[in-house]
Amino acid sequence: MPGRIILFLILLLITRAGFSQDISKADTVIIGGDTLVMQGDSLIFTTEAPPVYWKNGGNFNLSLQQVSLSNWAAGGASSFALNTGVQLFANYKKENIIWDTKLSVNYGINRQTGRAYPTRKSNDNFNFSSKYGRQLSEKVYLSTQIDARTQLLEGYRYFRPSGAERESRNRISDFLSPGYVQSSTGLNYQTTFENDGKFSTILSPFTGRFTIVMDDSLSRAGAFGVVPGEKVRPEAGVSMGTTADFQLMENIRWKTDLNLFSNYEKLGNMVVNFNSVISLKVNKYISTRIETILIYDESVFIEQDDGSSSRAIQLQNLINFGIGLDF
């Protein structure tokens, strides 16, 4: 009861003070964390919004294609294709601390009747990165970043042996075969733009890179540059990682990241990982995605059609039209 009397007296004093001033001016007082505002004869209760340190969200996309043929004079084969993916992010910023984390998982298959292995994988990647930094100046941070890349399911190379009527296949990859884990510490330049655009680049002279081959048969063969029989190949070197997110036009957004690594033992020879996604949004639920992945690693030898193996640029390009949901 005494508390109510005190609150009433305070409100009464505010009201009297308000009448003695211009009605366009407002008086405020904070009681118990709530702000009381007197605007003329009106009493307004407002609560200060708590600060928001976390920002998170993501995107889900799904595209399907089906072709069904029966007694089709022009020839061809029935087919079905599926591509799906999910991208998640969680970003933290408080005072001079930032922590940005993102995860991207994509998978796709293609099924075509009349071939030895009708269902084949067309897309499969798992990418995770997390970066923690302390601000040194307005746009420069001392940051530590970890990246992990692999695939989810087995991968095969399909070929037709000489004289054979049907195709054969060789297993050339699997989950964590290969897997790549890279940890780097260095200076990070980061800036933001309108429409939540962001540019960041981190240069690290202290980078550890680990190539993982958990599959026994691939490990024994020395696949992906590991010593035959070993599961992990450690490397030390220098790296540069750049990410960009730009709103090119009202309904067009471009996200890209580039990672370069050079081993101290062969300084100048670069491992290149480049990813680019252009999203063209038709409406809230329909979008077109143009995805490009480019990889070059001199430790990886690609088997050619003539049976030989050589270093080569790995390139994947996907154009998906289908469901795209932001959350």
PDB file of N, CA and C in Angstrom, residues 71-159:
ATOM      1  N   ASN A  71       6.925 -44.886 -75.672  1.00  0.00           N
ATOM      2  CA  ASN A  71       6.751 -45.002 -77.130  1.00  0.00           C
ATOM      3  C   ASN A  71       7.049 -43.671 -77.821  1.00  0.00           C
ATOM      4  N   TRP A  72       8.148 -43.040 -77.405  1.00  0.00           N
ATOM      5  CA  TRP A  72       8.490 -41.712 -77.914  1.00  0.00           C
ATOM      6  C   TRP A  72       9.357 -41.843 -79.154  1.00  0.00           C
ATOM      7  N   ALA A  73       8.793 -41.426 -80.322  1.00  0.00           N
ATOM      8  CA  ALA A  73       9.460 -41.657 -81.598  1.00  0.00           C
ATOM      9  C   ALA A  73      10.773 -40.908 -81.708  1.00  0.00           C
ATOM     10  N   ALA A  74      10.892 -39.753 -81.023  1.00  0.00           N
ATOM     11  CA  ALA A  74      12.116 -38.959 -81.121  1.00  0.00           C
ATOM     12  C   ALA A  74      13.261 -39.529 -80.299  1.00  0.00           C
ATOM     13  N   GLY A  75      12.973 -40.554 -79.511  1.00  0.00           N
ATOM     14  CA  GLY A  75      14.006 -41.169 -78.699  1.00  0.00           C
ATOM     15  C   GLY A  75      14.204 -40.451 -77.378  1.00  0.00           C
ATOM     16  N   GLY A  76      15.148 -40.940 -76.564  1.00  0.00           N
ATOM     17  CA  GLY A  76      15.398 -40.369 -75.249  1.00  0.00           C
ATOM     18  C   GLY A  76      15.131 -41.376 -74.155  1.00  0.00           C
ATOM     19  N   ALA A  77      15.214 -40.928 -72.926  1.00  0.00           N
ATOM     20  CA  ALA A  77      15.009 -41.801 -71.778  1.00  0.00           C
ATOM     21  C   ALA A  77      14.305 -41.021 -70.675  1.00  0.00           C
ATOM     22  N   SER A  78      13.461 -41.712 -69.913  1.00  0.00           N
ATOM     23  CA  SER A  78      12.803 -41.083 -68.765  1.00  0.00           C
ATOM     24  C   SER A  78      13.844 -40.765 -67.708  1.00  0.00           C
ATOM     25  N   SER A  79      13.664 -39.635 -67.040  1.00  0.00           N
ATOM     26  CA  SER A  79      14.651 -39.233 -66.047  1.00  0.00           C
ATOM     27  C   SER A  79      13.982 -38.452 -64.918  1.00  0.00           C
ATOM     28  N   PHE A  80      14.688 -38.401 -63.809  1.00  0.00           N
ATOM     29  CA  PHE A  80      14.229 -37.642 -62.638  1.00  0.00           C
ATOM     30  C   PHE A  80      15.455 -37.010 -61.989  1.00  0.00           C
ATOM     31  N   ALA A  81      15.342 -35.751 -61.630  1.00  0.00           N
ATOM     32  CA  ALA A  81      16.465 -35.053 -60.989  1.00  0.00           C
ATOM     33  C   ALA A  81      15.960 -34.291 -59.772  1.00  0.00           C
ATOM     34  N   LEU A  82      16.750 -34.306 -58.718  1.00  0.00           N
ATOM     35  CA  LEU A  82      16.429 -33.594 -57.482  1.00  0.00           C
ATOM     36  C   LEU A  82      17.673 -32.884 -56.981  1.00  0.00           C
ATOM     37  N   ASN A  83      17.502 -31.649 -56.584  1.00  0.00           N
ATOM     38  CA  ASN A  83      18.564 -30.881 -55.931  1.00  0.00           C
ATOM     39  C   ASN A  83      17.975 -30.167 -54.729  1.00  0.00           C
ATOM     40  N   THR A  84      18.635 -30.277 -53.612  1.00  0.00           N
ATOM     41  CA  THR A  84      18.146 -29.613 -52.407  1.00  0.00           C
ATOM     42  C   THR A  84      19.326 -29.143 -51.568  1.00  0.00           C
ATOM     43  N   GLY A  85      19.075 -28.154 -50.741  1.00  0.00           N
ATOM     44  CA  GLY A  85      20.147 -27.637 -49.897  1.00  0.00           C
ATOM     45  C   GLY A  85      19.597 -26.762 -48.792  1.00  0.00           C
ATOM     46  N   VAL A  86      20.383 -26.622 -47.750  1.00  0.00           N
ATOM     47  CA  VAL A  86      20.024 -25.747 -46.639  1.00  0.00           C
ATOM     48  C   VAL A  86      21.265 -24.964 -46.229  1.00  0.00           C
ATOM     49  N   GLN A  87      21.070 -23.677 -45.986  1.00  0.00           N
ATOM     50  CA  GLN A  87      22.139 -22.792 -45.525  1.00  0.00           C
ATOM     51  C   GLN A  87      21.680 -22.131 -44.229  1.00  0.00           C
ATOM     52  N   LEU A  88      22.507 -22.211 -43.194  1.00  0.00           N
ATOM     53  CA  LEU A  88      22.189 -21.642 -41.887  1.00  0.00           C
ATOM     54  C   LEU A  88      23.312 -20.700 -41.458  1.00  0.00           C
ATOM     55  N   PHE A  89      22.938 -19.653 -40.706  1.00  0.00           N
ATOM     56  CA  PHE A  89      23.964 -18.764 -40.168  1.00  0.00           C
ATOM     57  C   PHE A  89      23.536 -18.268 -38.789  1.00  0.00           C
ATOM     58  N   ALA A  90      24.527 -17.974 -37.964  1.00  0.00           N
ATOM     59  CA  ALA A  90      24.312 -17.367 -36.645  1.00  0.00           C
ATOM     60  C   ALA A  90      25.473 -16.410 -36.397  1.00  0.00           C
ATOM     61  N   ASN A  91      25.154 -15.126 -36.276  1.00  0.00           N
ATOM     62  CA  ASN A  91      26.180 -14.093 -36.105  1.00  0.00           C
ATOM     63  C   ASN A  91      25.980 -13.374 -34.776  1.00  0.00           C
ATOM     64  N   TYR A  92      27.072 -13.178 -34.067  1.00  0.00           N
ATOM     65  CA  TYR A  92      27.051 -12.524 -32.746  1.00  0.00           C
ATOM     66  C   TYR A  92      27.939 -11.291 -32.795  1.00  0.00           C
ATOM     67  N   LYS A  93      27.437 -10.189 -32.244  1.00  0.00           N
ATOM     68  CA  LYS A  93      28.234  -8.961 -32.152  1.00  0.00           C
ATOM     69  C   LYS A  93      27.859  -8.230 -30.884  1.00  0.00           C
ATOM     70  N   LYS A  94      28.857  -7.981 -30.036  1.00  0.00           N
ATOM     71  CA  LYS A  94      28.660  -7.235 -28.790  1.00  0.00           C
ATOM     72  C   LYS A  94      29.934  -6.457 -28.491  1.00  0.00           C
ATOM     73  N   GLU A  95      29.783  -5.137 -28.484  1.00  0.00           N
ATOM     74  CA  GLU A  95      30.914  -4.252 -28.225  1.00  0.00           C
ATOM     75  C   GLU A  95      32.042  -4.557 -29.216  1.00  0.00           C
ATOM     76  N   ASN A  96      33.179  -5.053 -28.760  1.00  0.00           N
ATOM     77  CA  ASN A  96      34.303  -5.277 -29.668  1.00  0.00           C
ATOM     78  C   ASN A  96      34.485  -6.752 -30.036  1.00  0.00           C
ATOM     79  N   ILE A  97      33.439  -7.563 -29.857  1.00  0.00           N
ATOM     80  CA  ILE A  97      33.506  -8.992 -30.120  1.00  0.00           C
ATOM     81  C   ILE A  97      32.580  -9.354 -31.286  1.00  0.00           C
ATOM     82  N   ILE A  98      33.065 -10.154 -32.230  1.00  0.00           N
ATOM     83  CA  ILE A  98      32.217 -10.725 -33.279  1.00  0.00           C
ATOM     84  C   ILE A  98      32.431 -12.232 -33.313  1.00  0.00           C
ATOM     85  N   TRP A  99      31.374 -12.957 -33.696  1.00  0.00           N
ATOM     86  CA  TRP A  99      31.459 -14.408 -33.856  1.00  0.00           C
ATOM     87  C   TRP A  99      30.469 -14.795 -34.947  1.00  0.00           C
ATOM     88  N   ASP A 100      30.973 -15.145 -36.118  1.00  0.00           N
ATOM     89  CA  ASP A 100      30.139 -15.487 -37.269  1.00  0.00           C
ATOM     90  C   ASP A 100      30.283 -16.968 -37.591  1.00  0.00           C
ATOM     91  N   THR A 101      29.148 -17.661 -37.707  1.00  0.00           N
ATOM     92  CA  THR A 101      29.134 -19.095 -37.989  1.00  0.00           C
ATOM     93  C   THR A 101      28.142 -19.383 -39.103  1.00  0.00           C
ATOM     94  N   LYS A 102      28.521 -20.249 -40.036  1.00  0.00           N
ATOM     95  CA  LYS A 102      27.599 -20.622 -41.106  1.00  0.00           C
ATOM     96  C   LYS A 102      27.807 -22.085 -41.502  1.00  0.00           C
ATOM     97  N   LEU A 103      26.709 -22.681 -41.971  1.00  0.00           N
ATOM     98  CA  LEU A 103      26.707 -24.085 -42.387  1.00  0.00           C
ATOM     99  C   LEU A 103      25.949 -24.189 -43.697  1.00  0.00           C
ATOM    100  N   SER A 104      26.519 -24.922 -44.653  1.00  0.00           N
ATOM    101  CA  SER A 104      25.880 -25.143 -45.948  1.00  0.00           C
ATOM    102  C   SER A 104      25.943 -26.624 -46.279  1.00  0.00           C
ATOM    103  N   VAL A 105      24.772 -27.217 -46.557  1.00  0.00           N
ATOM    104  CA  VAL A 105      24.683 -28.628 -46.934  1.00  0.00           C
ATOM    105  C   VAL A 105      23.856 -28.726 -48.210  1.00  0.00           C
ATOM    106  N   ASN A 106      24.392 -29.387 -49.239  1.00  0.00           N
ATOM    107  CA  ASN A 106      23.696 -29.534 -50.516  1.00  0.00           C
ATOM    108  C   ASN A 106      23.775 -30.982 -50.977  1.00  0.00           C
ATOM    109  N   TYR A 107      22.687 -31.432 -51.615  1.00  0.00           N
ATOM    110  CA  TYR A 107      22.666 -32.801 -52.119  1.00  0.00           C
ATOM    111  C   TYR A 107      21.775 -32.869 -53.350  1.00  0.00           C
ATOM    112  N   GLY A 108      22.188 -33.658 -54.339  1.00  0.00           N
ATOM    113  CA  GLY A 108      21.396 -33.812 -55.550  1.00  0.00           C
ATOM    114  C   GLY A 108      21.607 -35.171 -56.177  1.00  0.00           C
ATOM    115  N   ILE A 109      20.572 -35.677 -56.857  1.00  0.00           N
ATOM    116  CA  ILE A 109      20.659 -36.961 -57.553  1.00  0.00           C
ATOM    117  C   ILE A 109      20.043 -36.820 -58.938  1.00  0.00           C
ATOM    118  N   ASN A 110      20.449 -37.733 -59.805  1.00  0.00           N
ATOM    119  CA  ASN A 110      19.872 -37.818 -61.143  1.00  0.00           C
ATOM    120  C   ASN A 110      19.585 -39.288 -61.420  1.00  0.00           C
ATOM    121  N   ARG A 111      18.360 -39.590 -61.832  1.00  0.00           N
ATOM    122  CA  ARG A 111      17.980 -40.975 -62.133  1.00  0.00           C
ATOM    123  C   ARG A 111      17.509 -41.053 -63.581  1.00  0.00           C
ATOM    124  N   GLN A 112      18.118 -41.988 -64.302  1.00  0.00           N
ATOM    125  CA  GLN A 112      17.776 -42.152 -65.714  1.00  0.00           C
ATOM    126  C   GLN A 112      17.641 -43.633 -66.031  1.00  0.00           C
ATOM    127  N   THR A 113      16.536 -43.999 -66.650  1.00  0.00           N
ATOM    128  CA  THR A 113      16.290 -45.402 -66.979  1.00  0.00           C
ATOM    129  C   THR A 113      17.195 -45.848 -68.120  1.00  0.00           C
ATOM    130  N   GLY A 114      17.468 -47.146 -68.142  1.00  0.00           N
ATOM    131  CA  GLY A 114      18.221 -47.723 -69.249  1.00  0.00           C
ATOM    132  C   GLY A 114      19.714 -47.752 -69.074  1.00  0.00           C
ATOM    133  N   ARG A 115      20.247 -47.324 -67.933  1.00  0.00           N
ATOM    134  CA  ARG A 115      21.679 -47.378 -67.741  1.00  0.00           C
ATOM    135  C   ARG A 115      22.014 -48.285 -66.566  1.00  0.00           C
ATOM    136  N   ALA A 116      23.263 -48.699 -66.482  1.00  0.00           N
ATOM    137  CA  ALA A 116      23.665 -49.715 -65.507  1.00  0.00           C
ATOM    138  C   ALA A 116      23.393 -49.281 -64.074  1.00  0.00           C
ATOM    139  N   TYR A 117      23.700 -48.082 -63.771  1.00  0.00           N
ATOM    140  CA  TYR A 117      23.440 -47.534 -62.434  1.00  0.00           C
ATOM    141  C   TYR A 117      22.496 -46.355 -62.616  1.00  0.00           C
ATOM    142  N   PRO A 118      21.188 -46.595 -62.541  1.00  0.00           N
ATOM    143  CA  PRO A 118      20.222 -45.553 -62.913  1.00  0.00           C
ATOM    144  C   PRO A 118      20.266 -44.314 -62.027  1.00  0.00           C
ATOM    145  N   THR A 119      20.532 -44.474 -60.719  1.00  0.00           N
ATOM    146  CA  THR A 119      20.553 -43.327 -59.806  1.00  0.00           C
ATOM    147  C   THR A 119      21.999 -42.940 -59.500  1.00  0.00           C
ATOM    148  N   ARG A 120      22.327 -41.690 -59.785  1.00  0.00           N
ATOM    149  CA  ARG A 120      23.689 -41.229 -59.573  1.00  0.00           C
ATOM    150  C   ARG A 120      23.677 -39.875 -58.866  1.00  0.00           C
ATOM    151  N   LYS A 121      24.673 -39.673 -58.064  1.00  0.00           N
ATOM    152  CA  LYS A 121      24.795 -38.418 -57.315  1.00  0.00           C
ATOM    153  C   LYS A 121      25.269 -37.314 -58.240  1.00  0.00           C
ATOM    154  N   SER A 122      24.623 -36.154 -58.137  1.00  0.00           N
ATOM    155  CA  SER A 122      25.025 -35.011 -58.952  1.00  0.00           C
ATOM    156  C   SER A 122      25.557 -33.843 -58.121  1.00  0.00           C
ATOM    157  N   ASN A 123      25.296 -33.864 -56.821  1.00  0.00           N
ATOM    158  CA  ASN A 123      25.737 -32.764 -55.959  1.00  0.00           C
ATOM    159  C   ASN A 123      25.818 -33.287 -54.533  1.00  0.00           C
ATOM    160  N   ASP A 124      26.902 -32.983 -53.842  1.00  0.00           N
ATOM    161  CA  ASP A 124      27.062 -33.470 -52.471  1.00  0.00           C
ATOM    162  C   ASP A 124      28.196 -32.686 -51.809  1.00  0.00           C
ATOM    163  N   ASN A 125      27.854 -31.775 -50.924  1.00  0.00           N
ATOM    164  CA  ASN A 125      28.912 -31.071 -50.193  1.00  0.00           C
ATOM    165  C   ASN A 125      28.404 -30.594 -48.834  1.00  0.00           C
ATOM    166  N   PHE A 126      29.328 -30.533 -47.906  1.00  0.00           N
ATOM    167  CA  PHE A 126      29.083 -30.095 -46.527  1.00  0.00           C
ATOM    168  C   PHE A 126      30.174 -29.099 -46.178  1.00  0.00           C
ATOM    169  N   ASN A 127      29.785 -27.852 -45.907  1.00  0.00           N
ATOM    170  CA  ASN A 127      30.749 -26.799 -45.575  1.00  0.00           C
ATOM    171  C   ASN A 127      30.349 -26.117 -44.273  1.00  0.00           C
ATOM    172  N   PHE A 128      31.287 -26.019 -43.365  1.00  0.00           N
ATOM    173  CA  PHE A 128      31.057 -25.357 -42.073  1.00  0.00           C
ATOM    174  C   PHE A 128      32.209 -24.401 -41.804  1.00  0.00           C
ATOM    175  N   SER A 129      31.890 -23.201 -41.318  1.00  0.00           N
ATOM    176  CA  SER A 129      32.934 -22.258 -40.938  1.00  0.00           C
ATOM    177  C   SER A 129      32.477 -21.447 -39.728  1.00  0.00           C
ATOM    178  N   SER A 130      33.430 -21.106 -38.891  1.00  0.00           N
ATOM    179  CA  SER A 130      33.142 -20.297 -37.708  1.00  0.00           C
ATOM    180  C   SER A 130      34.328 -19.370 -37.470  1.00  0.00           C
ATOM    181  N   LYS A 131      34.020 -18.083 -37.268  1.00  0.00           N
ATOM    182  CA  LYS A 131      35.080 -17.067 -37.115  1.00  0.00           C
ATOM    183  C   LYS A 131      34.806 -16.224 -35.881  1.00  0.00           C
ATOM    184  N   TYR A 132      35.824 -16.118 -35.021  1.00  0.00           N
ATOM    185  CA  TYR A 132      35.741 -15.326 -33.791  1.00  0.00           C
ATOM    186  C   TYR A 132      36.775 -14.210 -33.879  1.00  0.00           C
ATOM    187  N   GLY A 133      36.362 -12.982 -33.532  1.00  0.00           N
ATOM    188  CA  GLY A 133      37.297 -11.873 -33.647  1.00  0.00           C
ATOM    189  C   GLY A 133      37.117 -10.820 -32.569  1.00  0.00           C
ATOM    190  N   ARG A 134      38.228 -10.121 -32.282  1.00  0.00           N
ATOM    191  CA  ARG A 134      38.228  -8.970 -31.369  1.00  0.00           C
ATOM    192  C   ARG A 134      38.631  -7.727 -32.159  1.00  0.00           C
ATOM    193  N   GLN A 135      37.857  -6.670 -31.985  1.00  0.00           N
ATOM    194  CA  GLN A 135      38.043  -5.465 -32.770  1.00  0.00           C
ATOM    195  C   GLN A 135      39.308  -4.716 -32.350  1.00  0.00           C
ATOM    196  N   LEU A 136      40.137  -4.360 -33.360  1.00  0.00           N
ATOM    197  CA  LEU A 136      41.333  -3.562 -33.123  1.00  0.00           C
ATOM    198  C   LEU A 136      41.119  -2.115 -33.535  1.00  0.00           C
ATOM    199  N   SER A 137      40.352  -1.924 -34.594  1.00  0.00           N
ATOM    200  CA  SER A 137      39.977  -0.588 -35.053  1.00  0.00           C
ATOM    201  C   SER A 137      38.577  -0.678 -35.645  1.00  0.00           C
ATOM    202  N   GLU A 138      38.138   0.366 -36.315  1.00  0.00           N
ATOM    203  CA  GLU A 138      36.754   0.397 -36.788  1.00  0.00           C
ATOM    204  C   GLU A 138      36.402  -0.798 -37.662  1.00  0.00           C
ATOM    205  N   LYS A 139      37.310  -1.221 -38.536  1.00  0.00           N
ATOM    206  CA  LYS A 139      37.002  -2.295 -39.474  1.00  0.00           C
ATOM    207  C   LYS A 139      38.021  -3.429 -39.465  1.00  0.00           C
ATOM    208  N   VAL A 140      38.927  -3.437 -38.516  1.00  0.00           N
ATOM    209  CA  VAL A 140      39.969  -4.452 -38.456  1.00  0.00           C
ATOM    210  C   VAL A 140      39.839  -5.244 -37.157  1.00  0.00           C
ATOM    211  N   TYR A 141      39.911  -6.582 -37.282  1.00  0.00           N
ATOM    212  CA  TYR A 141      39.759  -7.482 -36.143  1.00  0.00           C
ATOM    213  C   TYR A 141      40.927  -8.465 -36.122  1.00  0.00           C
ATOM    214  N   LEU A 142      41.282  -8.895 -34.928  1.00  0.00           N
ATOM    215  CA  LEU A 142      42.182 -10.028 -34.766  1.00  0.00           C
ATOM    216  C   LEU A 142      41.290 -11.262 -34.655  1.00  0.00           C
ATOM    217  N   SER A 143      41.371 -12.155 -35.641  1.00  0.00           N
ATOM    218  CA  SER A 143      40.374 -13.218 -35.755  1.00  0.00           C
ATOM    219  C   SER A 143      41.014 -14.596 -35.850  1.00  0.00           C
ATOM    220  N   THR A 144      40.246 -15.574 -35.382  1.00  0.00           N
ATOM    221  CA  THR A 144      40.569 -16.987 -35.546  1.00  0.00           C
ATOM    222  C   THR A 144      39.407 -17.654 -36.254  1.00  0.00           C
ATOM    223  N   GLN A 145      39.718 -18.430 -37.278  1.00  0.00           N
ATOM    224  CA  GLN A 145      38.664 -19.050 -38.085  1.00  0.00           C
ATOM    225  C   GLN A 145      38.949 -20.522 -38.275  1.00  0.00           C
ATOM    226  N   ILE A 146      37.874 -21.330 -38.280  1.00  0.00           N
ATOM    227  CA  ILE A 146      37.984 -22.753 -38.576  1.00  0.00           C
ATOM    228  C   ILE A 146      37.014 -23.095 -39.694  1.00  0.00           C
ATOM    229  N   ASP A 147      37.483 -23.867 -40.660  1.00  0.00           N
ATOM    230  CA  ASP A 147      36.676 -24.311 -41.801  1.00  0.00           C
ATOM    231  C   ASP A 147      36.726 -25.829 -41.862  1.00  0.00           C
ATOM    232  N   ALA A 148      35.595 -26.439 -42.180  1.00  0.00           N
ATOM    233  CA  ALA A 148      35.527 -27.892 -42.361  1.00  0.00           C
ATOM    234  C   ALA A 148      34.709 -28.179 -43.616  1.00  0.00           C
ATOM    235  N   ARG A 149      35.238 -29.028 -44.490  1.00  0.00           N
ATOM    236  CA  ARG A 149      34.574 -29.378 -45.745  1.00  0.00           C
ATOM    237  C   ARG A 149      34.653 -30.877 -45.954  1.00  0.00           C
ATOM    238  N   THR A 150      33.542 -31.454 -46.421  1.00  0.00           N
ATOM    239  CA  THR A 150      33.534 -32.867 -46.789  1.00  0.00           C
ATOM    240  C   THR A 150      32.302 -33.131 -47.634  1.00  0.00           C
ATOM    241  N   GLN A 151      31.950 -34.405 -47.786  1.00  0.00           N
ATOM    242  CA  GLN A 151      30.737 -34.812 -48.485  1.00  0.00           C
ATOM    243  C   GLN A 151      29.986 -35.781 -47.592  1.00  0.00           C
ATOM    244  N   LEU A 152      28.745 -36.118 -47.964  1.00  0.00           N
ATOM    245  CA  LEU A 152      27.911 -36.944 -47.097  1.00  0.00           C
ATOM    246  C   LEU A 152      27.915 -38.416 -47.492  1.00  0.00           C
ATOM    247  N   LEU A 153      27.935 -38.717 -48.784  1.00  0.00           N
ATOM    248  CA  LEU A 153      27.790 -40.099 -49.250  1.00  0.00           C
ATOM    249  C   LEU A 153      28.925 -40.479 -50.197  1.00  0.00           C
ATOM    250  N   GLU A 154      28.943 -41.755 -50.558  1.00  0.00           N
ATOM    251  CA  GLU A 154      29.976 -42.273 -51.446  1.00  0.00           C
ATOM    252  C   GLU A 154      29.907 -41.608 -52.816  1.00  0.00           C
ATOM    253  N   GLY A 155      31.077 -41.444 -53.434  1.00  0.00           N
ATOM    254  CA  GLY A 155      31.160 -40.901 -54.780  1.00  0.00           C
ATOM    255  C   GLY A 155      31.822 -41.900 -55.710  1.00  0.00           C
ATOM    256  N   TYR A 156      31.338 -41.976 -56.939  1.00  0.00           N
ATOM    257  CA  TYR A 156      31.830 -42.965 -57.899  1.00  0.00           C
ATOM    258  C   TYR A 156      32.248 -42.289 -59.205  1.00  0.00           C
ATOM    259  N   ARG A 157      33.189 -42.933 -59.888  1.00  0.00           N
ATOM    260  CA  ARG A 157      33.517 -42.594 -61.262  1.00  0.00           C
ATOM    261  C   ARG A 157      32.949 -43.692 -62.148  1.00  0.00           C
ATOM    262  N   TYR A 158      32.170 -43.290 -63.143  1.00  0.00           N
ATOM    263  CA  TYR A 158      31.518 -44.246 -64.029  1.00  0.00           C
ATOM    264  C   TYR A 158      32.295 -44.319 -65.346  1.00  0.00           C
ATOM    265  N   PHE A 159      32.475 -45.528 -65.859  1.00  0.00           N
ATOM    266  CA  PHE A 159      33.227 -45.724 -67.100  1.00  0.00           C
ATOM    267  C   PHE A 159      32.768 -47.026 -67.767  1.00  0.00           C
TER     268      PHE A 159
END
